[in-house]
XYZ file of C-alpha atoms in Angstrom:
204
model
C -20.477 19.741 59.035
C -20.059 18.557 63.330
C -17.206 20.424 64.772
C -15.688 18.285 66.877
C -12.041 17.923 68.552
C -9.852 14.937 67.205
C -6.304 14.651 67.079
C -4.327 15.322 63.786
C -0.636 13.889 63.024
C 1.237 17.258 62.076
C 3.500 18.089 59.517
C 4.481 21.792 60.068
C 6.190 23.388 57.075
C 7.585 26.923 55.806
C 4.968 27.108 53.522
C 0.934 27.374 53.777
C -1.304 25.223 51.874
C -4.585 25.617 50.623
C -7.379 23.679 49.875
C -7.525 22.395 46.711
C -3.887 22.805 46.570
C -0.712 20.235 45.345
C 1.396 20.159 47.906
C 4.995 17.989 47.060
C 6.733 16.325 49.652
C 10.098 14.671 49.716
C 10.065 12.709 53.071
C 13.096 10.846 54.727
C 13.162 11.622 58.605
C 11.674 8.121 60.246
C 9.043 9.928 61.774
C 7.561 11.051 58.215
C 8.114 8.426 56.762
C 6.027 6.528 59.412
C 3.347 8.737 59.176
C 3.156 8.492 55.475
C 3.087 4.685 56.075
C 0.560 5.235 58.700
C -1.826 7.139 56.059
C -2.076 5.314 53.029
C -2.761 1.848 55.067
C -5.599 3.742 57.358
C -6.315 5.658 54.560
C -6.321 9.094 56.428
C -4.929 12.542 55.663
C -2.381 13.915 58.041
C -2.507 18.188 58.977
C -0.668 20.523 57.332
C 0.807 23.672 59.696
C 3.225 26.669 59.025
C 5.641 27.023 61.160
C 5.861 30.884 62.753
C 8.597 29.820 64.281
C 11.287 26.462 64.259
C 12.505 24.089 61.704
C 10.843 21.605 59.763
C 13.188 18.933 59.985
C 15.257 17.603 62.686
C 14.375 17.602 66.507
C 13.968 21.157 67.653
C 16.186 22.863 69.780
C 14.247 25.840 70.476
C 10.534 27.148 70.514
C 8.843 25.875 67.813
C 5.420 27.938 66.995
C 2.963 27.180 64.726
C 0.149 29.077 62.971
C -3.193 28.901 64.463
C -4.722 27.236 61.224
C -4.001 24.427 58.868
C -5.557 22.070 56.225
C -5.539 18.275 56.044
C -3.213 16.371 53.490
C -4.231 13.751 51.265
C -1.747 11.342 50.093
C -2.520 10.795 46.034
C 0.552 9.714 45.663
C 4.040 7.779 46.596
C 7.553 7.268 44.773
C 9.960 5.337 46.530
C 12.855 6.442 44.058
C 15.086 5.099 46.574
C 15.617 3.789 49.814
C 14.783 5.988 52.267
C 13.528 8.520 50.241
C 9.721 9.245 49.510
C 8.298 11.216 47.194
C 5.219 12.360 48.065
C 1.893 14.015 46.064
C -0.803 15.293 47.880
C -4.241 17.349 48.141
C -5.097 20.035 50.307
C -8.413 19.146 51.570
C -10.428 21.267 54.417
C -9.224 23.497 57.063
C -8.592 23.129 60.569
C -8.027 25.408 63.758
C -5.430 23.874 66.472
C -7.067 23.276 69.725
C -4.221 24.876 72.297
C -0.608 23.845 71.360
C 0.903 20.606 69.500
C 2.056 18.351 71.656
C 5.353 16.510 70.263
C 5.670 12.544 70.964
C 8.202 10.466 71.771
C 8.931 9.461 67.955
C 9.162 13.311 66.652
C 6.127 13.723 65.604
C 4.045 16.364 66.674
C 0.006 15.639 67.371
C -2.890 18.113 67.740
C -6.207 18.248 68.863
C -7.786 20.344 66.038
C -11.657 21.502 65.135
C -12.659 21.712 61.192
C -13.341 24.534 59.521
C -16.332 24.655 57.303
C -15.076 24.435 53.769
C -15.637 27.638 51.099
C -18.899 28.153 49.846
C -19.041 27.661 46.083
C -19.460 31.098 45.250
C -19.529 32.529 41.298
C -16.944 34.758 40.759
C -18.300 38.579 40.098
C -17.998 40.706 36.390
C -15.532 42.966 38.880
C -12.606 40.169 38.860
C -13.128 38.849 35.553
C -9.808 39.820 34.419
C -8.125 38.160 37.300
C -9.687 35.487 36.604
C -8.876 34.659 32.877
C -5.301 35.644 34.189
C -5.325 32.987 35.826
C -6.753 30.716 32.668
C -4.079 32.353 30.868
C -1.195 31.403 33.598
C -2.864 27.833 33.575
C -2.410 27.991 29.720
C 1.531 29.098 30.067
C 2.250 26.782 33.019
C 1.128 23.763 31.037
C 3.587 24.637 27.911
C 6.534 24.674 30.648
C 5.845 21.460 32.157
C 3.999 19.733 34.976
C 1.569 22.113 36.537
C 1.655 23.385 39.986
C -2.044 22.742 40.020
C -4.133 20.038 40.523
C -7.485 19.421 37.897
C -10.175 19.790 38.263
C -10.105 23.442 37.321
C -12.115 25.150 38.759
C -12.513 28.821 37.003
C -15.874 29.021 38.103
C -15.618 28.317 41.951
C -14.102 32.122 43.425
C -12.514 30.216 46.479
C -10.080 28.812 43.700
C -9.400 31.462 42.158
C -7.945 33.120 44.906
C -6.681 29.839 46.384
C -4.456 29.437 42.893
C -3.645 32.918 43.093
C -2.304 32.517 46.632
C -0.057 29.984 45.361
C 1.618 31.791 42.961
C 1.691 35.468 44.432
C 5.340 36.645 45.809
C 3.847 37.831 49.492
C 5.333 36.711 52.418
C 4.188 33.258 54.421
C 2.032 35.619 56.856
C 0.022 37.043 54.024
C -0.763 33.632 52.717
C -1.395 32.362 55.983
C -4.197 35.569 56.554
C -5.581 34.797 53.020
C -5.645 31.053 53.785
C -7.990 32.238 57.044
C -10.725 34.667 55.337
C -13.477 32.827 56.018
C -15.204 34.310 52.594
C -13.467 33.393 49.331
C -15.328 36.279 47.490
C -13.391 38.962 50.183
C -10.386 36.789 49.345
C -10.354 36.806 45.678
C -11.057 40.495 46.126
C -8.218 40.805 48.192
C -6.134 38.802 45.573
C -8.010 40.899 42.432
C -6.483 44.509 44.352
C -3.195 42.930 44.763
C -2.504 42.371 41.276
C -4.422 45.388 39.962
C -1.665 47.298 41.966
C 1.413 45.548 40.917
C -0.068 45.814 37.474
C -0.857 42.697 36.808
C -4.037 42.628 35.699
């Protein structure tokens, strides 16, 4: 991948999006309605970045601080269920690093120069984490019985990064911990950390 800085519109959230993750948004602010319209028209993604400080809606009344790494999001579906409100289904794509401090435009939308991060190399989960992979498969089956799945298909249980990311989305851990896990470069290490947590909590 060629690393180059480019200006990316940002959707700051008090949550962490992972590559391959499913993100459901309820959009009603004018700046984000415009963002969705532009992304649909141009077929381009936007950036989701976790807030360290500040709020995700309304004009900022105090300092707004962003985490240094986010994930691009592709819009898959849009439902205009009522006037002025859009339900948007997005899929997490590749990670990126913020280059400098994002700037807020006159319309309130944040933009930043970013540098793409190489996607996880596809690695098979090792025998040591078999129980963690199996537990995720069981969790998917259980969640499917309850209603819509929080994961986007296809499921890739033979991919260490995919398994680790889905567990990170499920685990009740602080946002700062999710952010650090998302930023780990080695998917096998990420899955190993998740496996250790699950064993410590006697989930597997």
